[in-house]
PDB file of C-alpha atoms and ligand atoms in Angstrom:
ATOM      1  CA  MET A   1     155.350  91.897 136.058  1.00 88.00           C
ATOM      2  CA  ARG A   2     152.405  90.333 134.253  1.00 95.00           C
ATOM      3  CA  ILE A   3     149.101  92.190 134.395  1.00 98.00           C
ATOM      4  CA  ALA A   4     145.810  90.246 134.309  1.00 98.00           C
ATOM      5  CA  TYR A   5     142.223  91.293 134.325  1.00 98.00           C
ATOM      6  CA  LEU A   6     139.864  89.929 136.890  1.00 98.00           C
ATOM      7  CA  ASN A   7     136.239  91.002 137.346  1.00 98.00           C
ATOM      8  CA  GLY A   8     136.640  94.482 136.153  1.00 97.00           C
ATOM      9  CA  GLU A   9     140.161  95.245 137.634  1.00 98.00           C
ATOM     10  CA  PHE A  10     143.592  95.175 136.008  1.00 98.00           C
ATOM     11  CA  LEU A  11     146.101  93.925 138.542  1.00 98.00           C
ATOM     12  CA  PRO A  12     149.427  91.847 138.760  1.00 98.00           C
ATOM     13  CA  LEU A  13     148.768  88.318 137.862  1.00 98.00           C
ATOM     14  CA  GLU A  14     150.174  86.918 141.118  1.00 97.00           C
ATOM     15  CA  GLN A  15     147.700  89.141 143.187  1.00 97.00           C
ATOM     16  CA  ALA A  16     144.710  87.800 141.297  1.00 98.00           C
ATOM     17  CA  ARG A  17     142.523  85.722 143.737  1.00 98.00           C
ATOM     18  CA  ILE A  18     139.326  83.853 143.303  1.00 98.00           C
ATOM     19  CA  SER A  19     137.203  81.900 145.685  1.00 98.00           C
ATOM     20  CA  PRO A  20     137.893  78.185 146.130  1.00 98.00           C
ATOM     21  CA  LEU A  21     134.085  77.852 145.708  1.00 98.00           C
ATOM     22  CA  ASP A  22     134.320  79.198 142.195  1.00 98.00           C
ATOM     23  CA  ARG A  23     132.372  76.668 140.007  1.00 98.00           C
ATOM     24  CA  GLY A  24     135.163  76.948 137.389  1.00 98.00           C
ATOM     25  CA  PHE A  25     137.366  75.340 140.164  1.00 98.00           C
ATOM     26  CA  LEU A  26     134.845  72.978 141.600  1.00 98.00           C
ATOM     27  CA  PHE A  27     133.017  71.733 138.403  1.00 98.00           C
ATOM     28  CA  GLY A  28     134.958  73.104 135.446  1.00 98.00           C
ATOM     29  CA  ASP A  29     131.733  75.070 134.859  1.00 98.00           C
ATOM     30  CA  GLY A  30     133.025  77.686 132.497  1.00 98.00           C
ATOM     31  CA  ILE A  31     134.003  78.666 128.954  1.00 98.00           C
ATOM     32  CA  TYR A  32     137.364  79.918 127.686  1.00 98.00           C
ATOM     33  CA  GLU A  33     139.102  81.200 124.621  1.00 98.00           C
ATOM     34  CA  VAL A  34     142.736  81.579 123.450  1.00 98.00           C
ATOM     35  CA  ILE A  35     143.375  84.437 121.021  1.00 98.00           C
ATOM     36  CA  PRO A  36     146.784  85.094 119.509  1.00 98.00           C
ATOM     37  CA  SER A  37     148.063  88.691 119.283  1.00 97.00           C
ATOM     38  CA  TYR A  38     151.041  89.688 117.180  1.00 96.00           C
ATOM     39  CA  ASP A  39     152.203  93.244 118.112  1.00 93.00           C
ATOM     40  CA  GLY A  40     148.647  94.116 119.043  1.00 91.00           C
ATOM     41  CA  GLN A  41     147.053  92.513 115.948  1.00 96.00           C
ATOM     42  CA  PHE A  42     144.534  89.873 116.912  1.00 97.00           C
ATOM     43  CA  VAL A  43     144.051  86.726 114.893  1.00 98.00           C
ATOM     44  CA  GLY A  44     140.307  85.926 114.414  1.00 98.00           C
ATOM     45  CA  PHE A  45     139.097  88.262 117.197  1.00 98.00           C
ATOM     46  CA  ALA A  46     135.483  88.490 116.137  1.00 98.00           C
ATOM     47  CA  PRO A  47     134.931  84.712 115.578  1.00 98.00           C
ATOM     48  CA  HIS A  48     136.758  83.956 118.936  1.00 98.00           C
ATOM     49  CA  ILE A  49     134.393  86.335 120.746  1.00 98.00           C
ATOM     50  CA  ALA A  50     131.339  84.888 118.808  1.00 98.00           C
ATOM     51  CA  ARG A  51     132.396  81.336 119.803  1.00 98.00           C
ATOM     52  CA  LEU A  52     132.836  82.462 123.434  1.00 98.00           C
ATOM     53  CA  ASN A  53     129.284  83.979 123.378  1.00 98.00           C
ATOM     54  CA  GLN A  54     127.853  80.736 121.861  1.00 98.00           C
ATOM     55  CA  GLY A  55     129.541  78.691 124.546  1.00 98.00           C
ATOM     56  CA  LEU A  56     128.230  80.937 127.363  1.00 98.00           C
ATOM     57  CA  HIS A  57     124.736  80.761 125.857  1.00 98.00           C
ATOM     58  CA  ALA A  58     124.992  76.816 125.474  1.00 98.00           C
ATOM     59  CA  ILE A  59     125.698  76.486 129.228  1.00 98.00           C
ATOM     60  CA  GLY A  60     123.357  79.231 130.425  1.00 97.00           C
ATOM     61  CA  ILE A  61     125.926  81.793 131.620  1.00 98.00           C
ATOM     62  CA  GLU A  62     124.611  85.323 131.242  1.00 96.00           C
ATOM     63  CA  LEU A  63     127.299  87.917 130.617  1.00 96.00           C
ATOM     64  CA  ASN A  64     126.496  90.918 128.586  1.00 87.00           C
ATOM     65  CA  PHE A  65     129.923  92.042 127.521  1.00 96.00           C
ATOM     66  CA  SER A  66     129.772  93.818 124.019  1.00 96.00           C
ATOM     67  CA  ASP A  67     132.516  92.767 121.418  1.00 96.00           C
ATOM     68  CA  GLU A  68     133.879  96.322 122.003  1.00 97.00           C
ATOM     69  CA  GLN A  69     134.299  95.794 125.762  1.00 97.00           C
ATOM     70  CA  TRP A  70     136.147  92.574 125.072  1.00 98.00           C
ATOM     71  CA  ARG A  71     138.310  94.294 122.549  1.00 98.00           C
ATOM     72  CA  GLU A  72     139.150  97.083 124.923  1.00 98.00           C
ATOM     73  CA  ILE A  73     140.042  94.660 127.747  1.00 98.00           C
ATOM     74  CA  CYS A  74     142.289  92.527 125.453  1.00 98.00           C
ATOM     75  CA  ALA A  75     143.899  95.635 123.910  1.00 98.00           C
ATOM     76  CA  GLN A  76     144.761  97.137 127.324  1.00 98.00           C
ATOM     77  CA  LEU A  77     146.104  93.868 128.551  1.00 97.00           C
ATOM     78  CA  CYS A  78     148.446  93.434 125.540  1.00 97.00           C
ATOM     79  CA  GLU A  79     149.568  97.067 125.953  1.00 97.00           C
ATOM     80  CA  GLN A  80     150.260  96.654 129.679  1.00 97.00           C
ATOM     81  CA  ASN A  81     152.192  93.282 129.084  1.00 97.00           C
ATOM     82  CA  GLY A  82     154.474  94.896 126.490  1.00 94.00           C
ATOM     83  CA  GLN A  83     152.898  93.726 123.207  1.00 93.00           C
ATOM     84  CA  GLY A  84     155.036  91.251 121.214  1.00 93.00           C
ATOM     85  CA  ASN A  85     153.726  87.832 120.539  1.00 96.00           C
ATOM     86  CA  LEU A  86     151.025  87.061 123.163  1.00 97.00           C
ATOM     87  CA  GLY A  87     148.270  84.518 123.727  1.00 98.00           C
ATOM     88  CA  ILE A  88     145.264  86.010 125.399  1.00 98.00           C
ATOM     89  CA  TYR A  89     143.503  83.580 127.691  1.00 98.00           C
ATOM     90  CA  ILE A  90     139.863  84.450 128.540  1.00 98.00           C
ATOM     91  CA  GLN A  91     137.871  82.461 131.109  1.00 98.00           C
ATOM     92  CA  VAL A  92     134.347  83.054 132.224  1.00 98.00           C
ATOM     93  CA  SER A  93     133.036  80.700 134.948  1.00 98.00           C
ATOM     94  CA  ARG A  94     129.586  80.649 136.369  1.00 98.00           C
ATOM     95  CA  GLY A  95     130.929  82.287 139.540  1.00 98.00           C
ATOM     96  CA  ALA A  96     131.400  81.434 143.212  1.00 98.00           C
ATOM     97  CA  ASP A  97     128.426  80.378 145.579  1.00 96.00           C
ATOM     98  CA  THR A  98     128.475  80.046 149.319  1.00 95.00           C
ATOM     99  CA  SER A  99     128.548  76.301 149.292  1.00 96.00           C
ATOM    100  CA  ARG A 100     128.888  73.332 146.715  1.00 97.00           C
ATOM    101  CA  GLY A 101     125.781  72.068 144.826  1.00 97.00           C
ATOM    102  CA  HIS A 102     125.400  70.881 141.212  1.00 98.00           C
ATOM    103  CA  ALA A 103     122.392  73.054 140.383  1.00 98.00           C
ATOM    104  CA  PHE A 104     123.019  76.496 138.975  1.00 98.00           C
ATOM    105  CA  PRO A 105     122.896  78.872 141.905  1.00 97.00           C
ATOM    106  CA  GLN A 106     120.704  82.000 141.514  1.00 94.00           C
ATOM    107  CA  GLY A 107     121.953  85.481 141.754  1.00 93.00           C
ATOM    108  CA  ILE A 108     125.742  84.777 141.496  1.00 96.00           C
ATOM    109  CA  ARG A 109     128.011  86.804 139.289  1.00 97.00           C
ATOM    110  CA  PRO A 110     130.175  85.146 136.519  1.00 98.00           C
ATOM    111  CA  THR A 111     133.984  85.234 137.183  1.00 98.00           C
ATOM    112  CA  VAL A 112     135.785  86.863 134.268  1.00 98.00           C
ATOM    113  CA  PHE A 113     139.514  86.357 134.092  1.00 98.00           C
ATOM    114  CA  VAL A 114     141.777  87.211 131.347  1.00 98.00           C
ATOM    115  CA  PHE A 115     145.685  87.100 131.166  1.00 98.00           C
ATOM    116  CA  THR A 116     148.264  86.942 128.488  1.00 98.00           C
ATOM    117  CA  PHE A 117     151.249  84.638 127.999  1.00 97.00           C
ATOM    118  CA  ASP A 118     154.203  84.666 125.657  1.00 96.00           C
ATOM    119  CA  ILE A 119     153.797  82.692 122.426  1.00 96.00           C
ATOM    120  CA  ALA A 120     156.323  81.918 119.709  1.00 95.00           C
ATOM    121  CA  ALA A 121     156.507  84.191 116.634  1.00 94.00           C
ATOM    122  CA  ALA A 122     153.878  83.487 114.019  1.00 92.00           C
ATOM    123  CA  PRO A 123     154.585  80.316 112.086  1.00 92.00           C
ATOM    124  CA  ILE A 124     156.206  80.982 108.689  1.00 93.00           C
ATOM    125  CA  ALA A 125     155.572  78.972 105.526  1.00 97.00           C
ATOM    126  CA  ASP A 126     159.154  77.384 105.248  1.00 97.00           C
ATOM    127  CA  LYS A 127     159.556  73.687 104.712  1.00 96.00           C
ATOM    128  CA  GLN A 128     163.038  73.755 106.107  1.00 95.00           C
ATOM    129  CA  LYS A 129     162.220  75.490 109.255  1.00 94.00           C
ATOM    130  CA  VAL A 130     158.814  74.122 110.236  1.00 96.00           C
ATOM    131  CA  LYS A 131     158.632  71.413 112.844  1.00 96.00           C
ATOM    132  CA  GLY A 132     157.206  68.038 111.608  1.00 97.00           C
ATOM    133  CA  PHE A 133     154.695  66.782 114.147  1.00 98.00           C
ATOM    134  CA  LYS A 134     154.551  63.187 115.299  1.00 98.00           C
ATOM    135  CA  VAL A 135     151.221  61.872 116.429  1.00 98.00           C
ATOM    136  CA  ILE A 136     149.513  58.784 117.699  1.00 98.00           C
ATOM    137  CA  SER A 137     145.847  57.894 117.389  1.00 98.00           C
ATOM    138  CA  GLN A 138     143.413  56.810 120.083  1.00 98.00           C
ATOM    139  CA  GLN A 139     139.748  56.264 120.452  1.00 98.00           C
ATOM    140  CA  ASP A 140     138.024  59.552 121.424  1.00 98.00           C
ATOM    141  CA  LEU A 141     136.929  59.005 125.065  1.00 98.00           C
ATOM    142  CA  ARG A 142     135.642  62.551 125.747  1.00 98.00           C
ATOM    143  CA  TRP A 143     131.956  63.689 126.184  1.00 97.00           C
ATOM    144  CA  GLN A 144     129.332  64.408 123.578  1.00 97.00           C
ATOM    145  CA  ARG A 145     129.587  68.109 123.803  1.00 98.00           C
ATOM    146  CA  CYS A 146     132.937  68.823 122.305  1.00 98.00           C
ATOM    147  CA  HIS A 147     131.652  71.703 120.300  1.00 98.00           C
ATOM    148  CA  ILE A 148     131.482  73.640 123.584  1.00 98.00           C
ATOM    149  CA  LYS A 149     134.777  75.271 124.514  1.00 98.00           C
ATOM    150  CA  SER A 150     134.430  74.282 128.087  1.00 98.00           C
ATOM    151  CA  THR A 151     137.163  74.589 130.747  1.00 98.00           C
ATOM    152  CA  SER A 152     136.296  70.929 131.674  1.00 98.00           C
ATOM    153  CA  LEU A 153     139.331  69.739 129.763  1.00 98.00           C
ATOM    154  CA  LEU A 154     140.267  66.543 131.709  1.00 98.00           C
ATOM    155  CA  GLY A 155     139.337  64.269 128.746  1.00 98.00           C
ATOM    156  CA  ASN A 156     141.511  66.355 126.312  1.00 98.00           C
ATOM    157  CA  VAL A 157     144.379  66.454 128.927  1.00 98.00           C
ATOM    158  CA  LEU A 158     144.432  62.681 129.348  1.00 98.00           C
ATOM    159  CA  HIS A 159     144.482  62.219 125.634  1.00 98.00           C
ATOM    160  CA  TYR A 160     147.320  64.725 125.264  1.00 98.00           C
ATOM    161  CA  GLN A 161     149.239  63.142 127.998  1.00 98.00           C
ATOM    162  CA  THR A 162     149.068  59.741 126.309  1.00 98.00           C
ATOM    163  CA  GLY A 163     150.730  61.200 123.379  1.00 98.00           C
ATOM    164  CA  LYS A 164     153.363  62.949 125.569  1.00 98.00           C
ATOM    165  CA  ASP A 165     154.118  59.626 127.331  1.00 98.00           C
ATOM    166  CA  ALA A 166     154.413  58.015 123.905  1.00 98.00           C
ATOM    167  CA  GLN A 167     156.985  60.824 123.082  1.00 98.00           C
ATOM    168  CA  VAL A 168     154.986  62.310 120.311  1.00 98.00           C
ATOM    169  CA  ASP A 169     153.496  65.817 119.941  1.00 98.00           C
ATOM    170  CA  GLU A 170     149.734  65.224 119.733  1.00 98.00           C
ATOM    171  CA  THR A 171     147.045  62.546 119.910  1.00 98.00           C
ATOM    172  CA  ILE A 172     144.561  62.382 117.107  1.00 98.00           C
ATOM    173  CA  LEU A 173     141.130  60.998 117.936  1.00 98.00           C
ATOM    174  CA  PHE A 174     138.669  58.688 116.198  1.00 98.00           C
ATOM    175  CA  ASN A 175     135.036  57.738 117.124  1.00 98.00           C
ATOM    176  CA  ASP A 176     133.509  54.431 117.383  1.00 98.00           C
ATOM    177  CA  LYS A 177     132.899  54.412 113.560  1.00 98.00           C
ATOM    178  CA  GLN A 178     136.646  54.825 113.197  1.00 98.00           C
ATOM    179  CA  GLU A 179     136.139  58.301 111.877  1.00 98.00           C
ATOM    180  CA  LEU A 180     138.580  60.989 112.960  1.00 98.00           C
ATOM    181  CA  THR A 181     137.081  63.693 115.131  1.00 98.00           C
ATOM    182  CA  GLU A 182     139.948  66.047 116.049  1.00 98.00           C
ATOM    183  CA  ALA A 183     143.143  66.032 118.026  1.00 98.00           C
ATOM    184  CA  SER A 184     143.308  66.630 121.793  1.00 98.00           C
ATOM    185  CA  SER A 185     143.918  70.312 121.365  1.00 98.00           C
ATOM    186  CA  CYS A 186     143.749  70.897 117.490  1.00 98.00           C
ATOM    187  CA  ASN A 187     141.493  70.254 114.486  1.00 98.00           C
ATOM    188  CA  LEU A 188     142.523  67.920 111.739  1.00 98.00           C
ATOM    189  CA  PHE A 189     143.002  68.027 107.858  1.00 98.00           C
ATOM    190  CA  ILE A 190     144.247  65.392 105.494  1.00 98.00           C
ATOM    191  CA  VAL A 191     145.343  65.761 101.835  1.00 98.00           C
ATOM    192  CA  LYS A 192     144.817  62.964  99.332  1.00 98.00           C
ATOM    193  CA  ASP A 193     145.628  63.341  95.651  1.00 98.00           C
ATOM    194  CA  GLY A 194     145.638  67.176  95.873  1.00 97.00           C
ATOM    195  CA  VAL A 195     142.249  67.281  97.719  1.00 98.00           C
ATOM    196  CA  VAL A 196     142.205  68.901 101.094  1.00 98.00           C
ATOM    197  CA  ILE A 197     139.695  67.076 103.356  1.00 98.00           C
ATOM    198  CA  THR A 198     138.559  67.945 106.925  1.00 98.00           C
ATOM    199  CA  PRO A 199     135.811  66.295 109.055  1.00 98.00           C
ATOM    200  CA  PRO A 200     132.503  68.315 109.199  1.00 98.00           C
ATOM    201  CA  LEU A 201     131.651  70.129 112.342  1.00 98.00           C
ATOM    202  CA  ASP A 202     129.371  68.475 114.870  1.00 98.00           C
ATOM    203  CA  HIS A 203     129.181  67.856 118.688  1.00 98.00           C
ATOM    204  CA  GLN A 204     132.258  65.598 118.436  1.00 98.00           C
ATOM    205  CA  LYS A 205     134.760  68.506 117.672  1.00 98.00           C
ATOM    206  CA  LEU A 206     135.475  72.107 118.512  1.00 98.00           C
ATOM    207  CA  PRO A 207     134.575  74.589 115.715  1.00 98.00           C
ATOM    208  CA  GLY A 208     138.193  75.747 115.593  1.00 98.00           C
ATOM    209  CA  ILE A 209     138.842  79.294 114.535  1.00 98.00           C
ATOM    210  CA  SER A 210     142.117  78.341 112.758  1.00 98.00           C
ATOM    211  CA  ARG A 211     140.218  75.631 110.900  1.00 98.00           C
ATOM    212  CA  MET A 212     137.697  78.278 109.758  1.00 98.00           C
ATOM    213  CA  LEU A 213     140.534  80.735 108.908  1.00 98.00           C
ATOM    214  CA  LEU A 214     142.260  78.041 106.972  1.00 98.00           C
ATOM    215  CA  LEU A 215     139.061  77.230 104.894  1.00 98.00           C
ATOM    216  CA  HIS A 216     138.755  80.958 104.220  1.00 98.00           C
ATOM    217  CA  ALA A 217     142.343  81.241 103.169  1.00 98.00           C
ATOM    218  CA  LEU A 218     142.242  78.199 100.944  1.00 98.00           C
ATOM    219  CA  SER A 219     139.205  79.716  99.111  1.00 97.00           C
ATOM    220  CA  TYR A 220     141.597  82.351  97.620  1.00 98.00           C
ATOM    221  CA  ASP A 221     143.239  79.548  95.468  1.00 97.00           C
ATOM    222  CA  ALA A 222     140.505  78.208  93.085  1.00 95.00           C
ATOM    223  CA  SER A 223     142.827  75.316  92.053  1.00 96.00           C
ATOM    224  CA  ILE A 224     142.687  73.766  95.576  1.00 97.00           C
ATOM    225  CA  LYS A 225     139.753  71.462  96.033  1.00 98.00           C
ATOM    226  CA  VAL A 226     138.348  71.190  99.529  1.00 98.00           C
ATOM    227  CA  GLU A 227     135.897  68.754 101.111  1.00 98.00           C
ATOM    228  CA  GLU A 228     134.232  68.707 104.484  1.00 98.00           C
ATOM    229  CA  ARG A 229     133.368  65.030 105.032  1.00 98.00           C
ATOM    230  CA  ALA A 230     133.952  62.164 107.339  1.00 98.00           C
ATOM    231  CA  VAL A 231     137.603  60.928 107.237  1.00 98.00           C
ATOM    232  CA  THR A 232     138.398  57.401 108.542  1.00 98.00           C
ATOM    233  CA  LEU A 233     141.458  56.555 110.484  1.00 98.00           C
ATOM    234  CA  GLN A 234     142.496  54.330 107.537  1.00 98.00           C
ATOM    235  CA  GLU A 235     142.224  57.280 105.187  1.00 98.00           C
ATOM    236  CA  ALA A 236     144.537  59.093 107.431  1.00 98.00           C
ATOM    237  CA  ARG A 237     147.008  56.239 107.357  1.00 98.00           C
ATOM    238  CA  GLU A 238     146.901  56.386 103.546  1.00 98.00           C
ATOM    239  CA  ALA A 239     146.946  60.265 103.229  1.00 98.00           C
ATOM    240  CA  ASP A 240     149.648  62.143 101.474  1.00 98.00           C
ATOM    241  CA  GLU A 241     149.699  64.779 104.164  1.00 98.00           C
ATOM    242  CA  ILE A 242     148.022  65.441 107.530  1.00 98.00           C
ATOM    243  CA  TRP A 243     147.739  68.859 109.154  1.00 98.00           C
ATOM    244  CA  LEU A 244     146.856  69.927 112.619  1.00 98.00           C
ATOM    245  CA  THR A 245     145.303  73.473 113.052  1.00 98.00           C
ATOM    246  CA  SER A 246     145.088  75.545 116.232  1.00 98.00           C
ATOM    247  CA  SER A 247     145.643  79.151 117.307  1.00 97.00           C
ATOM    248  CA  SER A 248     149.108  78.616 118.443  1.00 92.00           C
ATOM    249  CA  LYS A 249     150.207  76.250 115.565  1.00 96.00           C
ATOM    250  CA  GLU A 250     148.204  77.737 112.720  1.00 97.00           C
ATOM    251  CA  VAL A 251     148.711  74.976 110.267  1.00 98.00           C
ATOM    252  CA  ALA A 252     151.137  72.187 111.513  1.00 98.00           C
ATOM    253  CA  PRO A 253     152.322  69.370 109.222  1.00 98.00           C
ATOM    254  CA  VAL A 254     152.186  65.853 110.545  1.00 98.00           C
ATOM    255  CA  VAL A 255     155.055  63.535 109.342  1.00 98.00           C
ATOM    256  CA  GLU A 256     154.408  60.501 111.450  1.00 98.00           C
ATOM    257  CA  LEU A 257     151.310  58.673 112.691  1.00 98.00           C
ATOM    258  CA  ASP A 258     151.503  55.765 114.991  1.00 98.00           C
ATOM    259  CA  GLY A 259     155.156  55.208 114.144  1.00 98.00           C
ATOM    260  CA  GLN A 260     154.578  55.209 110.372  1.00 98.00           C
ATOM    261  CA  PRO A 261     155.639  57.983 107.917  1.00 98.00           C
ATOM    262  CA  VAL A 262     152.776  60.176 106.595  1.00 98.00           C
ATOM    263  CA  GLY A 263     153.026  60.275 102.756  1.00 97.00           C
ATOM    264  CA  THR A 264     156.804  60.565 101.989  1.00 96.00           C
ATOM    265  CA  GLY A 265     157.519  61.227 105.687  1.00 97.00           C
ATOM    266  CA  SER A 266     158.527  64.884 105.070  1.00 97.00           C
ATOM    267  CA  VAL A 267     156.599  68.179 105.010  1.00 98.00           C
ATOM    268  CA  GLY A 268     154.342  68.413 101.895  1.00 97.00           C
ATOM    269  CA  ASP A 269     153.884  70.890  99.135  1.00 97.00           C
ATOM    270  CA  MET A 270     150.223  71.383  99.976  1.00 98.00           C
ATOM    271  CA  TRP A 271     151.118  72.329 103.481  1.00 98.00           C
ATOM    272  CA  LEU A 272     153.517  74.991 102.165  1.00 98.00           C
ATOM    273  CA  LYS A 273     150.506  76.338 100.024  1.00 98.00           C
ATOM    274  CA  ALA A 274     148.123  76.207 102.988  1.00 98.00           C
ATOM    275  CA  GLN A 275     150.381  77.989 105.513  1.00 98.00           C
ATOM    276  CA  THR A 276     151.352  80.553 102.910  1.00 98.00           C
ATOM    277  CA  LEU A 277     147.651  81.352 102.254  1.00 98.00           C
ATOM    278  CA  PHE A 278     146.905  81.231 106.029  1.00 98.00           C
ATOM    279  CA  SER A 279     149.736  83.762 106.731  1.00 97.00           C
ATOM    280  CA  GLN A 280     148.439  86.039 104.014  1.00 97.00           C
ATOM    281  CA  HIS A 281     144.720  86.028 105.053  1.00 97.00           C
ATOM    282  CA  LYS A 282     144.497  85.357 108.754  1.00 97.00           C
ATOM    283  CA  PHE A 283     143.764  88.879 109.837  1.00 96.00           C
ATOM    284  CA  GLU A 284     140.771  89.205 107.541  1.00 96.00           C
ATOM    285  CA  LEU A 285     137.966  87.576 109.644  1.00 93.00           C
TER     286      LEU A 285
HETATM  287  N1  LIG B 301     143.107  74.652 121.746  1.00 66.25           N
HETATM  288  N2  LIG B 301     140.165  71.398 119.254  1.00 66.25           N
HETATM  289  C1  LIG B 301     140.528  71.338 120.510  1.00 66.25           C
HETATM  290  C2  LIG B 301     139.986  70.226 121.419  1.00 66.25           C
HETATM  291  C3  LIG B 301     141.140  72.468 121.043  1.00 66.25           C
HETATM  292  O1  LIG B 301     141.410  72.564 122.324  1.00 66.25           O
HETATM  293  C4  LIG B 301     141.560  73.521 120.172  1.00 66.25           C
HETATM  294  C5  LIG B 301     142.260  74.782 120.666  1.00 66.25           C
HETATM  295  C6  LIG B 301     141.190  73.438 118.727  1.00 66.25           C
HETATM  296  C7  LIG B 301     141.614  74.464 117.755  1.00 66.25           C
HETATM  297  O2  LIG B 301     140.907  75.594 117.920  1.00 66.25           O
HETATM  298  P1  LIG B 301     141.388  77.131 117.506  1.00 66.25           P
HETATM  299  O3  LIG B 301     141.700  77.029 116.074  1.00 66.25           O
HETATM  300  O4  LIG B 301     140.250  77.914 117.695  1.00 66.25           O
HETATM  301  O5  LIG B 301     142.497  77.438 118.452  1.00 66.25           O
HETATM  302  C8  LIG B 301     140.578  72.301 118.302  1.00 66.25           C
HETATM  303  C9  LIG B 301     143.499  75.843 122.503  1.00 66.25           C
HETATM  304  C10 LIG B 301     144.355  76.619 121.742  1.00 66.25           C
HETATM  305  C11 LIG B 301     143.958  75.498 123.866  1.00 66.25           C
HETATM  306  O6  LIG B 301     143.178  74.802 124.546  1.00 66.25           O
HETATM  307  O7  LIG B 301     144.966  75.988 124.320  1.00 66.25           O
END
């Protein structure tokens, strides 16, 4: 039986209930996080909670949970759900009012929901075992506030589904300048002539924690040159390697873009270095 946390209470997931007037349900008016936990060891806990707080602040939800309170809730949930490899999903919505109206209601309490789900074992740096991802590209049709980890994910869902319908694993997105933003549920890196390049953070992309952890990990190897700058779709087509980063995937190698091989069409050597460093340093921040 899965145990969840809802508004101060630990209870079986199937007994957790919220109002249909919850603004998370009616408007997607909320913020979420997904934090991996491997046998009770959280990956990037502090930066995940910092991003959650930034998101809440950005949309004007007041919730004064301390980092310690969050840690306690997540630790208890992992414990009650048998540890192992778990994804911790946190969602805070603005709460439920007595009717539906766009304006922020006064005096309602945010809804805080946390549950865990099973995830695969942590990825390992092994070229033979890793899955090579296939992706397509599509113009980014989401909104102008993609830096906020909002539960309003319809834009992302539609982009992801386009990839799924095309029988690939992800959809990478480019803006009207033909510059890559991110993928529908991951951040993006390319490698060209030994240089690792990732688009700089702005309102067009989520400040991914795995992206941050990877940049941190790569800094341990002074021989790896890293650039944060705009990357065009054409550069991606000509790249030696493309990687996706996210909490569940860590660093995932892309072997095919729009039906064409990326680089040699097999998993690259820089990926191996990158995932190796990621695995070594991912618990440090
Ligand atoms: N997705 N960009 C988007 C649009 C994302 O949805 C995600 C994560 C990322 C990577 O962020 P991070 O490294 O912090 O996981 C980038 C999560 C896991 C999800 O929605 O399930």
